[in-house]
Amino acid sequence: MAIKLTWYGHSTFNLDIDGKTILIDPFIANNPLAPVSVDDVGADYILVTHGHGDHMGDTVEIAKRTNALVISNFEICNWLQEQGVSNVHPQHIGGGFPHPFGYLKLTIAHHGSALPDGSYGGNPCGLLLTSENKKLYFAGDTGLFYSMRLIGEEGLDLAVLPIGDNFTMGPEDALRAVKLLEPAMVIPIHYDTFDVIQQNPKAWAKTVREQTSSKPVVLSPGESLDV
Ligand code: NI
Ligand code: MN
């Protein structure tokens, strides 16, 4: 079985794993790149990397409608329960758990995590998912950090990295991240959603091809990839 991964723009993904739908950072209603509407998405699981509005997105509404299990850090899960989302599974950095869709470990990310109402959202996270004999790393919002080398040692089939600059790594640091992570494939995200994060992903992909052995995959919003 392959993992079917569909990009909804920004940091939002829909993963289809063995018939289960896993949404990552479901920022849809206010996402100018989203090719779907909030009412149309289904979910069995929702993974949230950190508390910022462009990642928490429509989690509360979708979770209440679908009763999806929301997986995030401990502080965000507590906040979600206060919002009336009862079906949560808290984890934290360095900790993994064998969910039905795969083994999910939270990783460090260097960023912030305040929730939309200003509540404390704990530390931001990346996601390391082992599923269907594949290893996928979603960096979340982060700057470059050298311990990406440790994550790369796990042997990545795919890395998903922000390239937008301003709030996260820009193209040059994301290229350095590819060199530390050495994934078989890499997808750039978190660009073009807002004016301050306009980038040229095709130019970035060309540099990745020239300077690394990783295969860059530039998706359009709504486009899918089988991993
Ligand atoms: Ni953020
Ligand atoms: Mn963000």
PDB file of C-alpha atoms and ligand atoms in Angstrom:
ATOM      1  CA  MET A   1       0.000   0.000   0.000  1.00  0.00           C
ATOM      2  CA  ALA A   2       1.252   3.426  -0.871  1.00  0.00           C
ATOM      3  CA  ILE A   3       0.649   6.545   1.143  1.00  0.00           C
ATOM      4  CA  LYS A   4      -1.284   9.072  -0.945  1.00  0.00           C
ATOM      5  CA  LEU A   5      -0.358  12.584   0.054  1.00  0.00           C
ATOM      6  CA  THR A   6      -2.306  15.600  -1.222  1.00  0.00           C
ATOM      7  CA  TRP A   7      -1.165  19.187  -0.646  1.00  0.00           C
ATOM      8  CA  TYR A   8      -3.794  21.832   0.150  1.00  0.00           C
ATOM      9  CA  GLY A   9      -1.329  24.724   0.037  1.00  0.00           C
ATOM     10  CA  HIS A  10       0.716  26.256   2.879  1.00  0.00           C
ATOM     11  CA  SER A  11       1.445  23.454   5.412  1.00  0.00           C
ATOM     12  CA  THR A  12      -1.803  21.574   4.950  1.00  0.00           C
ATOM     13  CA  PHE A  13      -1.803  17.953   3.800  1.00  0.00           C
ATOM     14  CA  ASN A  14      -4.327  15.177   3.416  1.00  0.00           C
ATOM     15  CA  LEU A  15      -2.757  11.740   3.794  1.00  0.00           C
ATOM     16  CA  ASP A  16      -4.637   8.646   2.708  1.00  0.00           C
ATOM     17  CA  ILE A  17      -3.168   5.624   4.478  1.00  0.00           C
ATOM     18  CA  ASP A  18      -4.993   2.328   3.990  1.00  0.00           C
ATOM     19  CA  GLY A  19      -8.335   4.114   3.588  1.00  0.00           C
ATOM     20  CA  LYS A  20      -7.877   6.351   6.650  1.00  0.00           C
ATOM     21  CA  THR A  21      -7.722  10.145   6.217  1.00  0.00           C
ATOM     22  CA  ILE A  22      -5.079  12.015   8.158  1.00  0.00           C
ATOM     23  CA  LEU A  23      -5.121  15.830   7.952  1.00  0.00           C
ATOM     24  CA  ILE A  24      -1.986  17.766   8.848  1.00  0.00           C
ATOM     25  CA  ASP A  25      -2.279  21.420   9.990  1.00  0.00           C
ATOM     26  CA  PRO A  26      -5.756  21.911   8.402  1.00  0.00           C
ATOM     27  CA  PHE A  27      -5.597  25.614   7.506  1.00  0.00           C
ATOM     28  CA  ILE A  28      -8.370  25.830   4.928  1.00  0.00           C
ATOM     29  CA  ALA A  29     -10.997  28.585   5.413  1.00  0.00           C
ATOM     30  CA  ASN A  30      -8.466  31.455   5.479  1.00  0.00           C
ATOM     31  CA  ASN A  31      -5.903  29.764   3.221  1.00  0.00           C
ATOM     32  CA  PRO A  32      -5.959  31.528  -0.168  1.00  0.00           C
ATOM     33  CA  LEU A  33      -4.330  28.481  -1.796  1.00  0.00           C
ATOM     34  CA  ALA A  34      -6.738  25.847  -0.440  1.00  0.00           C
ATOM     35  CA  PRO A  35      -8.447  23.887  -3.233  1.00  0.00           C
ATOM     36  CA  VAL A  36     -11.139  22.522  -0.885  1.00  0.00           C
ATOM     37  CA  SER A  37     -13.618  23.970   1.580  1.00  0.00           C
ATOM     38  CA  VAL A  38     -13.781  23.193   5.291  1.00  0.00           C
ATOM     39  CA  ASP A  39     -17.177  21.510   4.960  1.00  0.00           C
ATOM     40  CA  ASP A  40     -15.894  19.112   2.317  1.00  0.00           C
ATOM     41  CA  VAL A  41     -12.919  17.605   4.111  1.00  0.00           C
ATOM     42  CA  GLY A  42     -13.212  14.382   6.046  1.00  0.00           C
ATOM     43  CA  ALA A  43     -10.814  13.255   8.739  1.00  0.00           C
ATOM     44  CA  ASP A  44     -10.086  10.234  10.896  1.00  0.00           C
ATOM     45  CA  TYR A  45      -7.033  11.889  12.446  1.00  0.00           C
ATOM     46  CA  ILE A  46      -5.774  15.489  12.605  1.00  0.00           C
ATOM     47  CA  LEU A  47      -2.127  16.239  13.367  1.00  0.00           C
ATOM     48  CA  VAL A  48      -1.269  19.776  14.529  1.00  0.00           C
ATOM     49  CA  THR A  49       2.395  20.868  14.613  1.00  0.00           C
ATOM     50  CA  HIS A  50       1.940  24.083  16.633  1.00  0.00           C
ATOM     51  CA  GLY A  51      -0.595  26.618  17.820  1.00  0.00           C
ATOM     52  CA  HIS A  52      -0.312  29.378  15.211  1.00  0.00           C
ATOM     53  CA  GLY A  53      -3.486  30.171  13.318  1.00  0.00           C
ATOM     54  CA  ASP A  54      -2.092  29.103   9.946  1.00  0.00           C
ATOM     55  CA  HIS A  55      -1.571  25.567  11.372  1.00  0.00           C
ATOM     56  CA  MET A  56      -4.337  25.166  13.983  1.00  0.00           C
ATOM     57  CA  GLY A  57      -6.551  26.492  11.190  1.00  0.00           C
ATOM     58  CA  ASP A  58      -9.958  24.815  11.188  1.00  0.00           C
ATOM     59  CA  THR A  59      -9.010  21.970  13.517  1.00  0.00           C
ATOM     60  CA  VAL A  60     -11.739  22.691  16.092  1.00  0.00           C
ATOM     61  CA  GLU A  61     -14.549  22.839  13.532  1.00  0.00           C
ATOM     62  CA  ILE A  62     -13.405  19.762  11.595  1.00  0.00           C
ATOM     63  CA  ALA A  63     -12.751  17.733  14.750  1.00  0.00           C
ATOM     64  CA  LYS A  64     -16.211  18.498  16.134  1.00  0.00           C
ATOM     65  CA  ARG A  65     -17.910  17.580  12.856  1.00  0.00           C
ATOM     66  CA  THR A  66     -15.922  14.389  12.153  1.00  0.00           C
ATOM     67  CA  ASN A  67     -14.948  13.334  15.700  1.00  0.00           C
ATOM     68  CA  ALA A  68     -11.428  12.795  14.325  1.00  0.00           C
ATOM     69  CA  LEU A  69      -8.718  12.073  16.886  1.00  0.00           C
ATOM     70  CA  VAL A  70      -6.507  15.156  17.192  1.00  0.00           C
ATOM     71  CA  ILE A  71      -2.840  14.488  17.918  1.00  0.00           C
ATOM     72  CA  SER A  72      -0.594  17.339  19.028  1.00  0.00           C
ATOM     73  CA  ASN A  73       1.567  18.413  21.932  1.00  0.00           C
ATOM     74  CA  PHE A  74       0.221  18.238  25.489  1.00  0.00           C
ATOM     75  CA  GLU A  75      -0.506  21.968  25.833  1.00  0.00           C
ATOM     76  CA  ILE A  76      -2.398  22.193  22.549  1.00  0.00           C
ATOM     77  CA  CYS A  77      -4.431  19.084  23.383  1.00  0.00           C
ATOM     78  CA  ASN A  78      -5.431  20.669  26.724  1.00  0.00           C
ATOM     79  CA  TRP A  79      -6.503  23.837  24.890  1.00  0.00           C
ATOM     80  CA  LEU A  80      -8.494  21.818  22.354  1.00  0.00           C
ATOM     81  CA  GLN A  81     -10.378  20.122  25.183  1.00  0.00           C
ATOM     82  CA  GLU A  82     -11.283  23.584  26.533  1.00  0.00           C
ATOM     83  CA  GLN A  83     -12.690  24.343  23.055  1.00  0.00           C
ATOM     84  CA  GLY A  84     -14.921  21.262  23.288  1.00  0.00           C
ATOM     85  CA  VAL A  85     -12.727  18.881  21.289  1.00  0.00           C
ATOM     86  CA  SER A  86     -12.660  15.819  23.543  1.00  0.00           C
ATOM     87  CA  ASN A  87     -11.027  13.247  21.271  1.00  0.00           C
ATOM     88  CA  VAL A  88      -7.339  14.111  21.640  1.00  0.00           C
ATOM     89  CA  HIS A  89      -4.063  12.264  22.022  1.00  0.00           C
ATOM     90  CA  PRO A  90      -1.268  14.347  23.571  1.00  0.00           C
ATOM     91  CA  GLN A  91       2.353  13.541  22.833  1.00  0.00           C
ATOM     92  CA  HIS A  92       5.535  15.532  23.146  1.00  0.00           C
ATOM     93  CA  ILE A  93       8.940  16.077  21.618  1.00  0.00           C
ATOM     94  CA  GLY A  94      10.985  12.892  21.342  1.00  0.00           C
ATOM     95  CA  GLY A  95       7.958  10.731  22.124  1.00  0.00           C
ATOM     96  CA  GLY A  96       6.392   8.361  19.634  1.00  0.00           C
ATOM     97  CA  PHE A  97       3.218   6.281  19.685  1.00  0.00           C
ATOM     98  CA  PRO A  98       1.975   3.426  17.471  1.00  0.00           C
ATOM     99  CA  HIS A  99      -1.285   4.829  16.122  1.00  0.00           C
ATOM    100  CA  PRO A 100      -3.365   2.641  13.756  1.00  0.00           C
ATOM    101  CA  PHE A 101      -2.041   4.679  10.773  1.00  0.00           C
ATOM    102  CA  GLY A 102       1.623   4.405  11.794  1.00  0.00           C
ATOM    103  CA  TYR A 103       4.221   5.254  14.412  1.00  0.00           C
ATOM    104  CA  LEU A 104       4.229   9.013  14.975  1.00  0.00           C
ATOM    105  CA  LYS A 105       7.064  10.770  16.773  1.00  0.00           C
ATOM    106  CA  LEU A 106       7.150  14.477  17.568  1.00  0.00           C
ATOM    107  CA  THR A 107      10.446  16.225  16.824  1.00  0.00           C
ATOM    108  CA  ILE A 108      11.914  19.582  17.762  1.00  0.00           C
ATOM    109  CA  ALA A 109      11.164  22.704  15.738  1.00  0.00           C
ATOM    110  CA  HIS A 110      12.601  26.152  16.412  1.00  0.00           C
ATOM    111  CA  HIS A 111       9.644  28.505  16.255  1.00  0.00           C
ATOM    112  CA  GLY A 112       6.741  29.758  18.420  1.00  0.00           C
ATOM    113  CA  SER A 113       3.440  28.073  19.297  1.00  0.00           C
ATOM    114  CA  ALA A 114       1.026  30.620  20.820  1.00  0.00           C
ATOM    115  CA  LEU A 115      -2.602  29.659  20.250  1.00  0.00           C
ATOM    116  CA  PRO A 116      -5.047  31.953  18.390  1.00  0.00           C
ATOM    117  CA  ASP A 117      -6.466  33.369  21.658  1.00  0.00           C
ATOM    118  CA  GLY A 118      -2.983  33.998  23.071  1.00  0.00           C
ATOM    119  CA  SER A 119      -2.939  30.860  25.243  1.00  0.00           C
ATOM    120  CA  TYR A 120       0.357  29.060  25.777  1.00  0.00           C
ATOM    121  CA  GLY A 121       0.775  26.350  23.159  1.00  0.00           C
ATOM    122  CA  GLY A 122       3.908  24.620  24.446  1.00  0.00           C
ATOM    123  CA  ASN A 123       6.816  24.043  22.116  1.00  0.00           C
ATOM    124  CA  PRO A 124       6.289  23.735  18.358  1.00  0.00           C
ATOM    125  CA  CYS A 125       6.917  20.351  16.802  1.00  0.00           C
ATOM    126  CA  GLY A 126       7.803  18.520  13.636  1.00  0.00           C
ATOM    127  CA  LEU A 127       6.283  15.148  12.751  1.00  0.00           C
ATOM    128  CA  LEU A 128       8.188  11.958  11.978  1.00  0.00           C
ATOM    129  CA  LEU A 129       5.828   9.302  10.673  1.00  0.00           C
ATOM    130  CA  THR A 130       6.741   5.680  10.031  1.00  0.00           C
ATOM    131  CA  SER A 131       4.003   3.974   8.057  1.00  0.00           C
ATOM    132  CA  GLU A 132       3.683   1.392   5.276  1.00  0.00           C
ATOM    133  CA  ASN A 133       7.466   0.804   5.538  1.00  0.00           C
ATOM    134  CA  LYS A 134       8.092   4.471   4.716  1.00  0.00           C
ATOM    135  CA  LYS A 135       9.517   7.261   6.822  1.00  0.00           C
ATOM    136  CA  LEU A 136       8.109  10.764   6.320  1.00  0.00           C
ATOM    137  CA  TYR A 137       9.332  13.912   8.052  1.00  0.00           C
ATOM    138  CA  PHE A 138       7.187  17.065   8.205  1.00  0.00           C
ATOM    139  CA  ALA A 139       9.428  19.769   9.654  1.00  0.00           C
ATOM    140  CA  GLY A 140       6.569  22.111  10.617  1.00  0.00           C
ATOM    141  CA  ASP A 141       7.511  25.765  10.989  1.00  0.00           C
ATOM    142  CA  THR A 142      11.177  25.931  11.907  1.00  0.00           C
ATOM    143  CA  GLY A 143      14.510  27.505  11.268  1.00  0.00           C
ATOM    144  CA  LEU A 144      17.460  25.406  10.250  1.00  0.00           C
ATOM    145  CA  PHE A 145      18.996  23.297  13.040  1.00  0.00           C
ATOM    146  CA  TYR A 146      21.946  20.983  12.944  1.00  0.00           C
ATOM    147  CA  SER A 147      20.147  18.110  14.710  1.00  0.00           C
ATOM    148  CA  MET A 148      18.275  17.558  11.468  1.00  0.00           C
ATOM    149  CA  ARG A 149      21.241  15.240  10.975  1.00  0.00           C
ATOM    150  CA  LEU A 150      19.796  12.979  13.724  1.00  0.00           C
ATOM    151  CA  ILE A 151      16.403  12.896  12.017  1.00  0.00           C
ATOM    152  CA  GLY A 152      18.089  12.104   8.702  1.00  0.00           C
ATOM    153  CA  GLU A 153      19.883   9.155  10.308  1.00  0.00           C
ATOM    154  CA  GLU A 154      16.499   7.405  10.502  1.00  0.00           C
ATOM    155  CA  GLY A 155      16.532   7.121   6.705  1.00  0.00           C
ATOM    156  CA  LEU A 156      13.892   9.381   5.196  1.00  0.00           C
ATOM    157  CA  ASP A 157      11.801   8.510   2.165  1.00  0.00           C
ATOM    158  CA  LEU A 158      10.334  12.029   2.200  1.00  0.00           C
ATOM    159  CA  ALA A 159      11.025  15.357   3.880  1.00  0.00           C
ATOM    160  CA  VAL A 160       8.524  18.236   3.773  1.00  0.00           C
ATOM    161  CA  LEU A 161      10.270  21.545   4.389  1.00  0.00           C
ATOM    162  CA  PRO A 162       9.248  25.204   4.595  1.00  0.00           C
ATOM    163  CA  ILE A 163      11.045  27.470   2.108  1.00  0.00           C
ATOM    164  CA  GLY A 164       9.057  30.687   2.555  1.00  0.00           C
ATOM    165  CA  ASP A 165      11.626  32.647   4.596  1.00  0.00           C
ATOM    166  CA  ASN A 166      10.560  35.430   7.006  1.00  0.00           C
ATOM    167  CA  PHE A 167       8.726  33.095   9.472  1.00  0.00           C
ATOM    168  CA  THR A 168      10.703  29.900   8.748  1.00  0.00           C
ATOM    169  CA  MET A 169      13.694  28.660   6.804  1.00  0.00           C
ATOM    170  CA  GLY A 170      14.127  30.328   3.454  1.00  0.00           C
ATOM    171  CA  PRO A 171      15.333  28.617   0.281  1.00  0.00           C
ATOM    172  CA  GLU A 172      19.038  28.680   1.148  1.00  0.00           C
ATOM    173  CA  ASP A 173      18.632  27.231   4.624  1.00  0.00           C
ATOM    174  CA  ALA A 174      16.088  24.713   3.310  1.00  0.00           C
ATOM    175  CA  LEU A 175      18.752  23.558   0.849  1.00  0.00           C
ATOM    176  CA  ARG A 176      21.149  23.107   3.780  1.00  0.00           C
ATOM    177  CA  ALA A 177      18.387  21.171   5.559  1.00  0.00           C
ATOM    178  CA  VAL A 178      18.137  18.801   2.589  1.00  0.00           C
ATOM    179  CA  LYS A 179      21.888  18.192   2.861  1.00  0.00           C
ATOM    180  CA  LEU A 180      21.516  17.336   6.583  1.00  0.00           C
ATOM    181  CA  LEU A 181      18.395  15.182   6.176  1.00  0.00           C
ATOM    182  CA  GLU A 182      19.335  13.405   2.915  1.00  0.00           C
ATOM    183  CA  PRO A 183      15.749  12.350   2.115  1.00  0.00           C
ATOM    184  CA  ALA A 184      14.958  10.373  -1.044  1.00  0.00           C
ATOM    185  CA  MET A 185      12.336  13.016  -1.917  1.00  0.00           C
ATOM    186  CA  VAL A 186      11.659  16.530  -0.667  1.00  0.00           C
ATOM    187  CA  ILE A 187       8.555  18.738  -0.986  1.00  0.00           C
ATOM    188  CA  PRO A 188       8.779  22.517  -0.413  1.00  0.00           C
ATOM    189  CA  ILE A 189       5.897  24.164   1.470  1.00  0.00           C
ATOM    190  CA  HIS A 190       4.944  27.322   3.427  1.00  0.00           C
ATOM    191  CA  TYR A 191       5.461  29.732   0.504  1.00  0.00           C
ATOM    192  CA  ASP A 192       3.273  32.018  -1.670  1.00  0.00           C
ATOM    193  CA  THR A 193       0.384  31.975   0.833  1.00  0.00           C
ATOM    194  CA  PHE A 194       1.124  35.549   1.925  1.00  0.00           C
ATOM    195  CA  ASP A 195       3.024  38.448   0.357  1.00  0.00           C
ATOM    196  CA  VAL A 196       6.005  38.137   2.708  1.00  0.00           C
ATOM    197  CA  ILE A 197       6.666  34.484   1.821  1.00  0.00           C
ATOM    198  CA  GLN A 198       6.661  34.653  -1.978  1.00  0.00           C
ATOM    199  CA  GLN A 199       9.254  32.213  -3.390  1.00  0.00           C
ATOM    200  CA  ASN A 200      10.195  30.422  -6.593  1.00  0.00           C
ATOM    201  CA  PRO A 201       9.886  26.690  -5.751  1.00  0.00           C
ATOM    202  CA  LYS A 202      10.988  25.562  -9.232  1.00  0.00           C
ATOM    203  CA  ALA A 203      14.255  27.494  -8.934  1.00  0.00           C
ATOM    204  CA  TRP A 204      14.735  25.957  -5.495  1.00  0.00           C
ATOM    205  CA  ALA A 205      14.061  22.476  -6.891  1.00  0.00           C
ATOM    206  CA  LYS A 206      16.696  23.050  -9.572  1.00  0.00           C
ATOM    207  CA  THR A 207      19.309  23.848  -6.917  1.00  0.00           C
ATOM    208  CA  VAL A 208      18.312  20.752  -4.924  1.00  0.00           C
ATOM    209  CA  ARG A 209      18.779  18.617  -8.053  1.00  0.00           C
ATOM    210  CA  GLU A 210      22.165  20.201  -8.751  1.00  0.00           C
ATOM    211  CA  GLN A 211      23.583  20.030  -5.239  1.00  0.00           C
ATOM    212  CA  THR A 212      22.036  16.951  -3.595  1.00  0.00           C
ATOM    213  CA  SER A 213      20.915  13.438  -4.495  1.00  0.00           C
ATOM    214  CA  SER A 214      17.380  14.110  -3.205  1.00  0.00           C
ATOM    215  CA  LYS A 215      14.507  14.335  -5.666  1.00  0.00           C
ATOM    216  CA  PRO A 216      12.540  17.584  -5.266  1.00  0.00           C
ATOM    217  CA  VAL A 217       8.794  17.394  -5.910  1.00  0.00           C
ATOM    218  CA  VAL A 218       6.975  20.704  -6.375  1.00  0.00           C
ATOM    219  CA  LEU A 219       3.233  20.204  -5.928  1.00  0.00           C
ATOM    220  CA  SER A 220       0.434  22.550  -6.947  1.00  0.00           C
ATOM    221  CA  PRO A 221      -2.374  22.976  -4.398  1.00  0.00           C
ATOM    222  CA  GLY A 222      -4.687  19.980  -4.805  1.00  0.00           C
ATOM    223  CA  GLU A 223      -2.001  17.828  -6.398  1.00  0.00           C
ATOM    224  CA  SER A 224      -1.177  14.374  -4.989  1.00  0.00           C
ATOM    225  CA  LEU A 225       1.913  12.213  -4.667  1.00  0.00           C
ATOM    226  CA  ASP A 226       2.144   8.508  -3.907  1.00  0.00           C
ATOM    227  CA  VAL A 227       4.961   7.830  -1.453  1.00  0.00           C
TER     228      VAL A 227
HETATM  229 NI    NI B   1       3.993  29.197  12.807  1.00  0.00          NI
HETATM  230 MN    MN B   2       3.231  28.975   9.686  1.00  0.00          MN
END
